[in-house]
Every structure is written in C-alpha cells, then in structure tokens.
mmCIF file of N, CA and C in Angstrom:
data_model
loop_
_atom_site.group_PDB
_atom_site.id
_atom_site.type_symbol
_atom_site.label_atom_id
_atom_site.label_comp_id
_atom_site.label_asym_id
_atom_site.label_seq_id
_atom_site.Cartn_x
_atom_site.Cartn_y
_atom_site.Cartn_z
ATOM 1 N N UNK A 1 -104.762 -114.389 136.870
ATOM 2 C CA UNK A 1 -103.411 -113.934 137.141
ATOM 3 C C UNK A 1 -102.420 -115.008 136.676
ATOM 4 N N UNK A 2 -101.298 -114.534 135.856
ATOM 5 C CA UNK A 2 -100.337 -115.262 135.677
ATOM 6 C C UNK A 2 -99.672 -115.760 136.572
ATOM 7 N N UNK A 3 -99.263 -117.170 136.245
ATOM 8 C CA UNK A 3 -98.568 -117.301 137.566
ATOM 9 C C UNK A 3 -96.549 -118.083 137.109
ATOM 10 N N UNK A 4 -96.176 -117.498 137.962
ATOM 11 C CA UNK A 4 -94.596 -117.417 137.347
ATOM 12 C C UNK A 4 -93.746 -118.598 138.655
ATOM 13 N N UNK A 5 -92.844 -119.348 137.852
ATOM 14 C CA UNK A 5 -92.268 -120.658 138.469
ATOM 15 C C UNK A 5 -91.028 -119.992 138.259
ATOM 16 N N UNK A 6 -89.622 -120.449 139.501
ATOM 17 C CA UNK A 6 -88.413 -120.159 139.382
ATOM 18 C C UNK A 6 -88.081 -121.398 139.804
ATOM 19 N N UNK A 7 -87.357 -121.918 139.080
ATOM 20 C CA UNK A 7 -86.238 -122.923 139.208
ATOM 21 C C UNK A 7 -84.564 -123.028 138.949
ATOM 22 N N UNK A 8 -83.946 -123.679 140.075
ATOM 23 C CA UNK A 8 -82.830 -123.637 139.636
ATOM 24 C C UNK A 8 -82.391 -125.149 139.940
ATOM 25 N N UNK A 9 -81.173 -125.694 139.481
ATOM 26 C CA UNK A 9 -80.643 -126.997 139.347
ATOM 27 C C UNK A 9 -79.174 -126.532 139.968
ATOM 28 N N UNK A 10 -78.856 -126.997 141.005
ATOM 29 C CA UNK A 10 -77.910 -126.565 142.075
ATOM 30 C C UNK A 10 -77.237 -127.513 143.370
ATOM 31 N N UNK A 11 -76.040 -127.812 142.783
ATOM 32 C CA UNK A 11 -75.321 -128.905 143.468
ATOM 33 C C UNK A 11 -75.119 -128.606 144.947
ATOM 34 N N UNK A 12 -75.476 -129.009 146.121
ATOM 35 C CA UNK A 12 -75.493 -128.638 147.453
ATOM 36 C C UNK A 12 -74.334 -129.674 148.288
ATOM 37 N N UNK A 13 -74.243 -129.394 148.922
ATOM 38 C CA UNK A 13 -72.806 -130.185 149.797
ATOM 39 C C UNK A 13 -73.981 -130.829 150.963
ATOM 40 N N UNK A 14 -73.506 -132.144 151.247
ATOM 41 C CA UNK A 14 -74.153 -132.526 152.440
ATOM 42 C C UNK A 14 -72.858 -133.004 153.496
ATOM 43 N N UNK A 15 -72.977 -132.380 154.441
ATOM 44 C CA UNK A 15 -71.919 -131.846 155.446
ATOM 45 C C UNK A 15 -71.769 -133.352 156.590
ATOM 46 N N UNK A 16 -70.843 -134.322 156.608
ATOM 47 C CA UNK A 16 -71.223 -135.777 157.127
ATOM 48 C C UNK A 16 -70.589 -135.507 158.502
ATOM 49 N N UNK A 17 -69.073 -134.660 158.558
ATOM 50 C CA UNK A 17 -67.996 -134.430 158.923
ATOM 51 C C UNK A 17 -67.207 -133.383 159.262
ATOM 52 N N UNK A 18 -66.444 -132.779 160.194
ATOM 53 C CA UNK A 18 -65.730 -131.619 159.632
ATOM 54 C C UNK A 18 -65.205 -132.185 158.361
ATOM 55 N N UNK A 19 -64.495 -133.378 157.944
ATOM 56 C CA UNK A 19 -63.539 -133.493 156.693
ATOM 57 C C UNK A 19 -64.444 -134.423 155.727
ATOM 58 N N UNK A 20 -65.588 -134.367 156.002
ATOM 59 C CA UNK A 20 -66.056 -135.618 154.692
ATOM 60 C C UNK A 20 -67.944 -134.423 154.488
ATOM 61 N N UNK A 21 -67.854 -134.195 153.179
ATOM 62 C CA UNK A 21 -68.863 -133.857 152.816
ATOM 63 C C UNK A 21 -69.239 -134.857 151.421
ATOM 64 N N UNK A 22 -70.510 -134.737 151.068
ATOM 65 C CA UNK A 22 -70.630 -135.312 149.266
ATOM 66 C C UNK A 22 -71.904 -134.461 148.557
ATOM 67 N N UNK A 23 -71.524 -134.092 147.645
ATOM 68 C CA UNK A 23 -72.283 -133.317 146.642
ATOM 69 C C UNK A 23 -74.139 -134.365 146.920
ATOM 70 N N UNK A 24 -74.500 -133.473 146.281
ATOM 71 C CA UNK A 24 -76.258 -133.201 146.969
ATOM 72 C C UNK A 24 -76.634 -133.015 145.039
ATOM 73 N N UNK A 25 -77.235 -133.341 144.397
ATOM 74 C CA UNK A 25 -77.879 -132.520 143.360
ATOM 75 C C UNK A 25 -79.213 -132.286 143.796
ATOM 76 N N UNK A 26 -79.885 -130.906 144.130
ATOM 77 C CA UNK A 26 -80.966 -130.206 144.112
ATOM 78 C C UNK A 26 -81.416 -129.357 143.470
ATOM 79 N N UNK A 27 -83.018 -129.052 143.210
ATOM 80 C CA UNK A 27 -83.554 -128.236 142.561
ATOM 81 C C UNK A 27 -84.487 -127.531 143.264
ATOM 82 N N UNK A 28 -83.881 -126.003 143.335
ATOM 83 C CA UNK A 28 -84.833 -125.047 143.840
ATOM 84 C C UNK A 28 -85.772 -124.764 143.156
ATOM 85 N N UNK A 29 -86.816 -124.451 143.864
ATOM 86 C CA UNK A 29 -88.555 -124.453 143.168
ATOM 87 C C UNK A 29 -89.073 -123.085 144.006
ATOM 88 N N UNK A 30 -89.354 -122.295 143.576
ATOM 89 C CA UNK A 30 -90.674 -121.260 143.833
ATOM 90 C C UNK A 30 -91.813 -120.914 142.857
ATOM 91 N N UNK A 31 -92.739 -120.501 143.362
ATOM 92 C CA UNK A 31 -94.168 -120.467 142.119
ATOM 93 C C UNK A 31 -94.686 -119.280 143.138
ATOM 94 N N UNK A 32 -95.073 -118.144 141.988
ATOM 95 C CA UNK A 32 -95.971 -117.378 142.339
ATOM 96 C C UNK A 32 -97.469 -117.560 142.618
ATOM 97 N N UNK A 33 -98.148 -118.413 142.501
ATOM 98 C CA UNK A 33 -99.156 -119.150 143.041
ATOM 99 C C UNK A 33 -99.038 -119.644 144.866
ATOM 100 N N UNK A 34 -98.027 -119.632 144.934
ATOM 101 C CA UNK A 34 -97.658 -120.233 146.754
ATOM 102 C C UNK A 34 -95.912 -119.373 147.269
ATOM 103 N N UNK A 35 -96.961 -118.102 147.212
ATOM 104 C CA UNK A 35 -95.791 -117.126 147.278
ATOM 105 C C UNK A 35 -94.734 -116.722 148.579
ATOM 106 N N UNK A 36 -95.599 -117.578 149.828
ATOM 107 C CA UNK A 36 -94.758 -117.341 151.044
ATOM 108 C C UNK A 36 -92.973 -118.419 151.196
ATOM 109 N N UNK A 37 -93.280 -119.633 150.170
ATOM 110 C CA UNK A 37 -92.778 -120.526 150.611
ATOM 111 C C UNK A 37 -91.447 -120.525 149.414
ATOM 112 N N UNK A 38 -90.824 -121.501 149.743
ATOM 113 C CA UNK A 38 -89.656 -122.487 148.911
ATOM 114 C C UNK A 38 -89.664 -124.144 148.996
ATOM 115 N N UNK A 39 -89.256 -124.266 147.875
ATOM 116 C CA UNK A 39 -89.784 -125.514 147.813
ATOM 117 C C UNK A 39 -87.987 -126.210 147.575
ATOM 118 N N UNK A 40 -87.548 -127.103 148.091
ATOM 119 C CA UNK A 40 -86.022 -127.736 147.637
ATOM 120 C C UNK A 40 -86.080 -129.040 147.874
ATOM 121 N N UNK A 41 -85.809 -129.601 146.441
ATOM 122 C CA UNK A 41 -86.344 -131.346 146.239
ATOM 123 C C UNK A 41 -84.304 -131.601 146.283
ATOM 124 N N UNK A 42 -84.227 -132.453 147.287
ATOM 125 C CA UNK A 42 -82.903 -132.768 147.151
ATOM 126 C C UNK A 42 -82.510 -134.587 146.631
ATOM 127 N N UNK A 43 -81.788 -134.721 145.573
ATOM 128 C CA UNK A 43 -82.047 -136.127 145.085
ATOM 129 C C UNK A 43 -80.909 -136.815 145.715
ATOM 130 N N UNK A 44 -81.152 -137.725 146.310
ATOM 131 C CA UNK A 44 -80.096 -138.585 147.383
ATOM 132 C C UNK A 44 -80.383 -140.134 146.836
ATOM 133 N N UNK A 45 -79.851 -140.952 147.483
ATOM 134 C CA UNK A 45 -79.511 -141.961 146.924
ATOM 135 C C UNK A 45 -80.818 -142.790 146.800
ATOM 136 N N UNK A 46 -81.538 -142.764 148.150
ATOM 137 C CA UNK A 46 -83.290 -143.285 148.111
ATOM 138 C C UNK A 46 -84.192 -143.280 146.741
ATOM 139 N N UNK A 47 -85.188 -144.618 146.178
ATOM 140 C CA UNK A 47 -85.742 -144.404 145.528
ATOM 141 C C UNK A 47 -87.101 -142.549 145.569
ATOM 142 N N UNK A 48 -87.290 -142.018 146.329
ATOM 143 C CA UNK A 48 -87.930 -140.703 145.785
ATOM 144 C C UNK A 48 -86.872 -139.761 146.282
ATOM 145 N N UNK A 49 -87.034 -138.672 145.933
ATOM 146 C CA UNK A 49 -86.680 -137.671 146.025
ATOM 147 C C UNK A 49 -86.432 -137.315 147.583
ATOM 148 N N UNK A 50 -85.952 -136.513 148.116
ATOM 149 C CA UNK A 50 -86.365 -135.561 149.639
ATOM 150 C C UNK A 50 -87.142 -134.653 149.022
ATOM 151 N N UNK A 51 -87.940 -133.934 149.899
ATOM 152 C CA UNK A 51 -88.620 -133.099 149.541
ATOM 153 C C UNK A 51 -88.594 -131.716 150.446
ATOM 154 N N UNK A 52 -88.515 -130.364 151.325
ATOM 155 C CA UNK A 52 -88.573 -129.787 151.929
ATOM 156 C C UNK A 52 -89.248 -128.540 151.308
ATOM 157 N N UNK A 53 -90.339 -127.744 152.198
ATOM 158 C CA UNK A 53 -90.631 -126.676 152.104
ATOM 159 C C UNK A 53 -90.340 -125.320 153.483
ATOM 160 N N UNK A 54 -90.031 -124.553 152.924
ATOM 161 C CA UNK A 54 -90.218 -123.507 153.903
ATOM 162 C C UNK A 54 -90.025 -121.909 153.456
ATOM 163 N N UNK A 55 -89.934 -121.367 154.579
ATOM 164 C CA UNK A 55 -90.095 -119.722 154.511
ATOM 165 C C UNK A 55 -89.061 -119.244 153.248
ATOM 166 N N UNK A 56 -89.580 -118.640 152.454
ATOM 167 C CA UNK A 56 -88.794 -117.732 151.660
ATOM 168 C C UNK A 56 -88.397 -116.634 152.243
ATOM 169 N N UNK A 57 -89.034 -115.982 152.763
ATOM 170 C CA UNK A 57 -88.083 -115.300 154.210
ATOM 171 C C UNK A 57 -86.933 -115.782 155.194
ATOM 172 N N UNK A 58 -87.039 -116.690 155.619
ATOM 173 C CA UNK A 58 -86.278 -117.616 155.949
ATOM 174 C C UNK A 58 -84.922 -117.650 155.568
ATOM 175 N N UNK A 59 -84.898 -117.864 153.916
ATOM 176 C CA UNK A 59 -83.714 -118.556 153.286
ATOM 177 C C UNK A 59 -83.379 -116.903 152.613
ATOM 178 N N UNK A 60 -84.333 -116.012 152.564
ATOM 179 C CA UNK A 60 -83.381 -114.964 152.468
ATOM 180 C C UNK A 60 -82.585 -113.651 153.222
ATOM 181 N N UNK A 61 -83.439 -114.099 154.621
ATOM 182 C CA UNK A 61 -82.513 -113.892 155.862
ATOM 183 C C UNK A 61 -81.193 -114.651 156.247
ATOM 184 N N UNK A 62 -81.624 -115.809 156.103
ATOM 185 C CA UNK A 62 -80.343 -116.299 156.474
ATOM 186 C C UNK A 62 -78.968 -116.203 155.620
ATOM 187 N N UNK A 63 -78.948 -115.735 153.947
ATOM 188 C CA UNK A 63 -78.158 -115.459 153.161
ATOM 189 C C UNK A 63 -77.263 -114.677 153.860
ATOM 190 N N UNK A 64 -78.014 -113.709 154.993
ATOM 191 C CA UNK A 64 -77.019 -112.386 155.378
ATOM 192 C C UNK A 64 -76.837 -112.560 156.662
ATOM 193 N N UNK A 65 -77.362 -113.296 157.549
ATOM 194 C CA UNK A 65 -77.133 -113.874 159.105
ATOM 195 C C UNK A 65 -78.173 -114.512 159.209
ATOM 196 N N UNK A 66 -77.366 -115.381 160.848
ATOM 197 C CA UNK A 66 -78.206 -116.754 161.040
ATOM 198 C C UNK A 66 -79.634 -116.154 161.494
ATOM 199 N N UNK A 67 -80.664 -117.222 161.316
ATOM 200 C CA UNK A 67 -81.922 -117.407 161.754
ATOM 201 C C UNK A 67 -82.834 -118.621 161.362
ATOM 202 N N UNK A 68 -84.038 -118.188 162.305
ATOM 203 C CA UNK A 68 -85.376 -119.924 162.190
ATOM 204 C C UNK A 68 -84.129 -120.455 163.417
ATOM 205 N N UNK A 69 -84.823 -121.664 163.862
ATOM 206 C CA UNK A 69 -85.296 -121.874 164.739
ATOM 207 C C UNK A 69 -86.285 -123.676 164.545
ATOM 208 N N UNK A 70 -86.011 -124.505 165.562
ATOM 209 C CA UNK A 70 -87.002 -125.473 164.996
ATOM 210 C C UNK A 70 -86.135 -126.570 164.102
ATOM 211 N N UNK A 71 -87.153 -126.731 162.950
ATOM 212 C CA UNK A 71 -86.415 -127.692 162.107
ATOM 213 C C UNK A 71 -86.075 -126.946 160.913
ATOM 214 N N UNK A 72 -85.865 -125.782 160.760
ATOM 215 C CA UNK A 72 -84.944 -125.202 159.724
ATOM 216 C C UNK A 72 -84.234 -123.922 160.154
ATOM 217 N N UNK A 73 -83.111 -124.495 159.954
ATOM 218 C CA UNK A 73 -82.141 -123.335 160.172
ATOM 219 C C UNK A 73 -81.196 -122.725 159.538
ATOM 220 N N UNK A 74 -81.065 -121.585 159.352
ATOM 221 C CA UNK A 74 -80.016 -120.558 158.064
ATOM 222 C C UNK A 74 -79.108 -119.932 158.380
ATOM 223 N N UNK A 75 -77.488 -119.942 158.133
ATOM 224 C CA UNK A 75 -76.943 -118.779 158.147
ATOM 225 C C UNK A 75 -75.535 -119.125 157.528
ATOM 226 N N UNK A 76 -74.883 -117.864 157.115
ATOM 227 C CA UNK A 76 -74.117 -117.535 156.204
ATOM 228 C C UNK A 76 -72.852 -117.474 157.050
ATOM 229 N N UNK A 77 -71.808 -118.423 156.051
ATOM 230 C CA UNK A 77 -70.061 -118.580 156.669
ATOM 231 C C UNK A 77 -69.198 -118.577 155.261
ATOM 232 N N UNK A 78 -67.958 -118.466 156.133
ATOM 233 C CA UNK A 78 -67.328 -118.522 154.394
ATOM 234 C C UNK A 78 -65.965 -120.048 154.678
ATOM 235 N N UNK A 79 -66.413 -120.608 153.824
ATOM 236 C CA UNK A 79 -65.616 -122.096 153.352
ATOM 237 C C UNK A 79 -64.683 -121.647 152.705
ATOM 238 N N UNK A 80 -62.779 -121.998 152.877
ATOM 239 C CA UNK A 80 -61.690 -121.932 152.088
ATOM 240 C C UNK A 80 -61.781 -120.237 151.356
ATOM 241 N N UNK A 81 -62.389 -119.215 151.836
ATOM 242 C CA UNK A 81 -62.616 -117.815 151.801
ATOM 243 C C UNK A 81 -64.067 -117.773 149.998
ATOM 244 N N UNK A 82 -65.126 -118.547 150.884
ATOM 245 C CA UNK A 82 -65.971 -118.543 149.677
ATOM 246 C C UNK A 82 -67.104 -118.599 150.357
ATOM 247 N N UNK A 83 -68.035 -117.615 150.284
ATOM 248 C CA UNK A 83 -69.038 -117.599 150.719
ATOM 249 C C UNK A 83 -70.177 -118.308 150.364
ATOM 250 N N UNK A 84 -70.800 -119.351 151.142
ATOM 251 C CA UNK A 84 -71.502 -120.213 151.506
ATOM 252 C C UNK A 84 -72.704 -120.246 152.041
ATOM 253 N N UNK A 85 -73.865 -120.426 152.115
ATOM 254 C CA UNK A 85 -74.697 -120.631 152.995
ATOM 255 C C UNK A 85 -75.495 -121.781 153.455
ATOM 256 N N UNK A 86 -75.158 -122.392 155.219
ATOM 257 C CA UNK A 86 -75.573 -123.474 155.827
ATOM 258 C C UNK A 86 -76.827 -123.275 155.989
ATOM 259 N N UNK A 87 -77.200 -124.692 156.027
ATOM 260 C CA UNK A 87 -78.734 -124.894 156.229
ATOM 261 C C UNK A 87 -78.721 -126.211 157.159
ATOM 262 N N UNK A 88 -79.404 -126.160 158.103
ATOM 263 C CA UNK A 88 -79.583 -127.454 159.497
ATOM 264 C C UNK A 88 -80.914 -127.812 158.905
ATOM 265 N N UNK A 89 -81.148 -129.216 158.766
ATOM 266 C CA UNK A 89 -82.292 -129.329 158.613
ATOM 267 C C UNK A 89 -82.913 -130.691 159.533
ATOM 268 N N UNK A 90 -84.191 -130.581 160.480
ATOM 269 C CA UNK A 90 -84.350 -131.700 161.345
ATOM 270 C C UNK A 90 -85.324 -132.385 160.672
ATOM 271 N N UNK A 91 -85.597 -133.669 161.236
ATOM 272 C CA UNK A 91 -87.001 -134.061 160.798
ATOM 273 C C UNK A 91 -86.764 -135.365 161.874
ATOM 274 N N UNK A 92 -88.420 -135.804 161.474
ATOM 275 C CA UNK A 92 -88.541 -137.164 162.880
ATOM 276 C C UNK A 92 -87.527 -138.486 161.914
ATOM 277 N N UNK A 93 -87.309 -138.197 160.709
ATOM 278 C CA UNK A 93 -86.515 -138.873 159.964
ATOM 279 C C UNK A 93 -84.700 -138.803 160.060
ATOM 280 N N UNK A 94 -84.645 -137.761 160.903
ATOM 281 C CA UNK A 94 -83.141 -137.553 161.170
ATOM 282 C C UNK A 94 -82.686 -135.694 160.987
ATOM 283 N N UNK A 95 -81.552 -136.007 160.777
ATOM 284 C CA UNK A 95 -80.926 -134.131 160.529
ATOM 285 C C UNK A 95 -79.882 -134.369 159.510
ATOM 286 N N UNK A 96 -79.394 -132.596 159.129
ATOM 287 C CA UNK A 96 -79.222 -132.688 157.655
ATOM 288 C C UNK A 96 -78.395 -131.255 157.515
ATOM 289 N N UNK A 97 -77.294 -131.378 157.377
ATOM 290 C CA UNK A 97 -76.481 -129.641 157.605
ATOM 291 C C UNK A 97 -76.203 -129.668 155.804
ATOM 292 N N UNK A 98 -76.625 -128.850 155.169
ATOM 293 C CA UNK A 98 -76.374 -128.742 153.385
ATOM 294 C C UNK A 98 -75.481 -127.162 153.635
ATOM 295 N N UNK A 99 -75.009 -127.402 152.537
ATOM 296 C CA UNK A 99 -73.932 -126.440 152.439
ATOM 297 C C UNK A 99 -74.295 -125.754 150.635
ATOM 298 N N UNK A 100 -74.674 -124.618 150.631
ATOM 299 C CA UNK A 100 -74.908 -123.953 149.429
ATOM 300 C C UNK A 100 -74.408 -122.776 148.856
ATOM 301 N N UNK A 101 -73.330 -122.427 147.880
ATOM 302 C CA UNK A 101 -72.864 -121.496 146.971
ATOM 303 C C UNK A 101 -73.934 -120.636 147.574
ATOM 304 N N UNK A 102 -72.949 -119.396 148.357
ATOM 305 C CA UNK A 102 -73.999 -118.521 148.611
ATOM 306 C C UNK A 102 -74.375 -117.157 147.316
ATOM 307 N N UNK A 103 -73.483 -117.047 146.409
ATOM 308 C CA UNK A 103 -73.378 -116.556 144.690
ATOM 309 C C UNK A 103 -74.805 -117.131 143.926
ATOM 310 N N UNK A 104 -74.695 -118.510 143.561
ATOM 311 C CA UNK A 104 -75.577 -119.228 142.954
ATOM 312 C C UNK A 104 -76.955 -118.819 143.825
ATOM 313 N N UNK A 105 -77.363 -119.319 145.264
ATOM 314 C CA UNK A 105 -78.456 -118.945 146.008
ATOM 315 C C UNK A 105 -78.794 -117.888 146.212
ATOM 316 N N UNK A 106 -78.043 -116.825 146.429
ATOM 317 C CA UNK A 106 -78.557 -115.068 146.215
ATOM 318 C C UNK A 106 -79.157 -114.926 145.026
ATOM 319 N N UNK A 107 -78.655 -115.320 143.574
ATOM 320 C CA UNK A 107 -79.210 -115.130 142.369
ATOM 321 C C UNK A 107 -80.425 -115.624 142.061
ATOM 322 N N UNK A 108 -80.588 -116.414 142.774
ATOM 323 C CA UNK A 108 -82.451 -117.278 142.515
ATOM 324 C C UNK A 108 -82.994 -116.710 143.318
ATOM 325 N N UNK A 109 -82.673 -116.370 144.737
ATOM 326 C CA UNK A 109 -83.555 -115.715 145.496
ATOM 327 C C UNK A 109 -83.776 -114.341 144.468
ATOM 328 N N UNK A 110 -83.064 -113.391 144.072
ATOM 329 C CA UNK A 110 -83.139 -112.291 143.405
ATOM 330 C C UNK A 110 -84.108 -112.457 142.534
ATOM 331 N N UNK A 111 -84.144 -113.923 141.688
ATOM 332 C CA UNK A 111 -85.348 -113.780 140.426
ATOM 333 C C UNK A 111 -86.659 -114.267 141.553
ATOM 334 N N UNK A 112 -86.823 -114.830 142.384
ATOM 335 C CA UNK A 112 -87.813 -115.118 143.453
ATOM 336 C C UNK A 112 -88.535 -113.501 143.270
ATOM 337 N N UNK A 113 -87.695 -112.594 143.934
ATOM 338 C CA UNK A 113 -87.902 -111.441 144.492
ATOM 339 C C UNK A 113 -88.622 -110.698 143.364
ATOM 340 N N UNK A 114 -88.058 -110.965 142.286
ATOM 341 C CA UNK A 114 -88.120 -109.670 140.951
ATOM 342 C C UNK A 114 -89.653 -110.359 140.777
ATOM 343 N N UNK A 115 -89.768 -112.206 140.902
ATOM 344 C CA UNK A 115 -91.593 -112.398 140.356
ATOM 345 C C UNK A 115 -92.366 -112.045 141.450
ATOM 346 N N UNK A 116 -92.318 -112.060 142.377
ATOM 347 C CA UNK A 116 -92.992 -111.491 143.781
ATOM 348 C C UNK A 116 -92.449 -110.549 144.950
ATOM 349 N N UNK A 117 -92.474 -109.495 144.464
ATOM 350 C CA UNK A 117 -91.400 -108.677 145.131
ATOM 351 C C UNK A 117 -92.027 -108.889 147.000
ATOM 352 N N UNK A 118 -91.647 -108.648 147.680
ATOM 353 C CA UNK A 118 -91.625 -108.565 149.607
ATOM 354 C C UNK A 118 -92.838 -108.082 149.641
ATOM 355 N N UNK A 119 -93.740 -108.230 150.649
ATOM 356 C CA UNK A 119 -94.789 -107.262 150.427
ATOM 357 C C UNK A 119 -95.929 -107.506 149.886
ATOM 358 N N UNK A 120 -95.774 -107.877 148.977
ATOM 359 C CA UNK A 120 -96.945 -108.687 147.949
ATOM 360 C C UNK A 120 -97.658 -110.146 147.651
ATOM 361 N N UNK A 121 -97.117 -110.675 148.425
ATOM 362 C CA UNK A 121 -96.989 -111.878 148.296
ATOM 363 C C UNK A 121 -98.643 -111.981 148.718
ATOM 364 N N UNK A 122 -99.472 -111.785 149.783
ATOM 365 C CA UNK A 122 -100.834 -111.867 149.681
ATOM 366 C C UNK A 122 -102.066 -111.221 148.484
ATOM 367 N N UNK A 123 -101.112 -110.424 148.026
ATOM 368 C CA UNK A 123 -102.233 -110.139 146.665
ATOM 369 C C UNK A 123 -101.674 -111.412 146.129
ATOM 370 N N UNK A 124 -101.107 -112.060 145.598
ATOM 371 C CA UNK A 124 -100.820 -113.532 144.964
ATOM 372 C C UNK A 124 -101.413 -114.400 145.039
ATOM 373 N N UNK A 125 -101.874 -114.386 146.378
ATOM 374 C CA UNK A 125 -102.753 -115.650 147.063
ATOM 375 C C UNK A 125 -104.092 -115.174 146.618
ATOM 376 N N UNK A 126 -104.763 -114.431 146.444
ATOM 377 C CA UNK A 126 -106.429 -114.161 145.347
ATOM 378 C C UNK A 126 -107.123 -114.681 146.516
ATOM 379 N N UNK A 127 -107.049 -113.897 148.082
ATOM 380 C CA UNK A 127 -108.060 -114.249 149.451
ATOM 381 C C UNK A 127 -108.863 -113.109 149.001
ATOM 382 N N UNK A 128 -108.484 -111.854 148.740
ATOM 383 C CA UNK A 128 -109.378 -111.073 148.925
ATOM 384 C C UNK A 128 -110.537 -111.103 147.842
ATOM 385 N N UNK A 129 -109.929 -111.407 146.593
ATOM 386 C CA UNK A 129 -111.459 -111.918 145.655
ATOM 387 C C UNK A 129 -111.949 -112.942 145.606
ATOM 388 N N UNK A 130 -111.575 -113.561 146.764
ATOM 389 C CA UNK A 130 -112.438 -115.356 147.032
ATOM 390 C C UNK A 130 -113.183 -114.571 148.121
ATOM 391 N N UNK A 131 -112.915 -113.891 148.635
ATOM 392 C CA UNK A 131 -113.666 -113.500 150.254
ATOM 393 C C UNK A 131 -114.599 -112.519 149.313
ATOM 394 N N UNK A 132 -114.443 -111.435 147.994
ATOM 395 C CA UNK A 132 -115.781 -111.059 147.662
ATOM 396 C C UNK A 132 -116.480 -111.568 147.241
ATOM 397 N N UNK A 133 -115.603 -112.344 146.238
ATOM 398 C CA UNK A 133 -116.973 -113.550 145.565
ATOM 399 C C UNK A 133 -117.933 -113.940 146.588
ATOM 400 N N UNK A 134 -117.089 -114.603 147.868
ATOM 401 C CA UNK A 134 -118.200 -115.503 149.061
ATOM 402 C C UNK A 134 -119.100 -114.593 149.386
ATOM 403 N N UNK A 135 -118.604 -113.531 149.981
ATOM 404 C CA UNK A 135 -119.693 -112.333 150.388
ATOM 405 C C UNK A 135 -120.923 -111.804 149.509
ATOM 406 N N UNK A 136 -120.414 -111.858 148.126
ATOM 407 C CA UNK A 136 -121.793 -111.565 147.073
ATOM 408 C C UNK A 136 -122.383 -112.551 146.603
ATOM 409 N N UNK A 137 -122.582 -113.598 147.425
ATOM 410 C CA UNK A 137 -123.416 -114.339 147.438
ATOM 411 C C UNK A 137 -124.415 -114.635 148.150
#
C-alpha cells in the first residue's frame, strides 16, 4: 500500500500575554502509514525542535468547537474578526496556548481527509493482514 505524507509550513502565534504574542514557525505532518494521529514540530528558539503528536480527530473537532481534555486542548475564536484556532498545550515541561489561521489549518486538515478519509483509517494500519498472515501459520 502506498503510503501518502501531508505537510504544511505554517507560522503559529505563541500566545505569552493578552498583548504580547510571537510568531512560532511550524510544520504540520500527517502520513497515511500512522493514520489516527498529527504530528506538529514547532521550531522555537532551543537547539531541537518541539515535537507534539496527537488526535487528528482532535484538531479537527476543535476547528468547529472546543474539545480534549488533558494535555491537549482545541477550540475555535475569532482574533480582530479572523478566525483562528487555539490550541493549550501541557507537558511536565510547562504549557503552551498557539494560536493558528483557522483558513490555512482547515485546508491541510481537508488534504489529511481527502488521503485518509474518517472511517478508514484502520484499513491503513494493515492489522487485519498481519493478524492473517499470524494465523496461517
């Protein structure tokens, strides 16, 4: 099975303040090979990268109202009348409110969707012909 990568290169706001934010450069990552998830490498000032994974469900629920729970959290507001979508993010390393073009992030989720449409995402994962292979043996 082919397997299909979406990427996008997408400037994110990191939220310090009500009045002080600073641009974020990140790159959204999905692969049809690891079809439940999202992958968002955010490059900050630290020698590596940040790194975060989570629900692709998740981030395309929260496009349209809040949800998650925990250490990731989603939901949609509108900044200076421009629709936006916040993201809370915790870790034992600290917390993290990003602010993302909710235009730009609907459109990647959309090509997400078009390589693995809802639904499908476990035929992707190839359990059920690892589980016959094991069995005909």
């Amino acid at each position: 099975m082919r397997h299909t990568v979406v990427e996008r290169e997408l400037e994110l706001l990191l939220i310090l303040s009500p009045e002080w934010s600073i641009p974020v450069p990140a790159r959204l990552g999905y692969r049809s090979d690891d079809p439940y998830a999202v992958h968002i490498t955010f490059h900050i000032t630290s020698e590596q990268p940040v790194n975060w994974t989570f629900s692709r469900d998740l981030l395309v629920q929260g496009v349209f109202r809040p949800c998650g729970q925990g250490d990731v959290r989603v939901w949609p507001t509108r900044v200076e009348g421009r629709g936006v979508v916040l993201m809370a993010l915790s870790s034992p390393d600290g917390d993290a409110l990003l602010q993302a073009p909710a235009a730009q992030l609907s459109a990647w989720l959309e090509r997400t969707l078009r390589a693995v449409p809802p639904g499908s995402e476990a035929e992707r994962l190839g359990i059920d012909d690892a589980l016959d292979h094991l069995l005909a043996q």
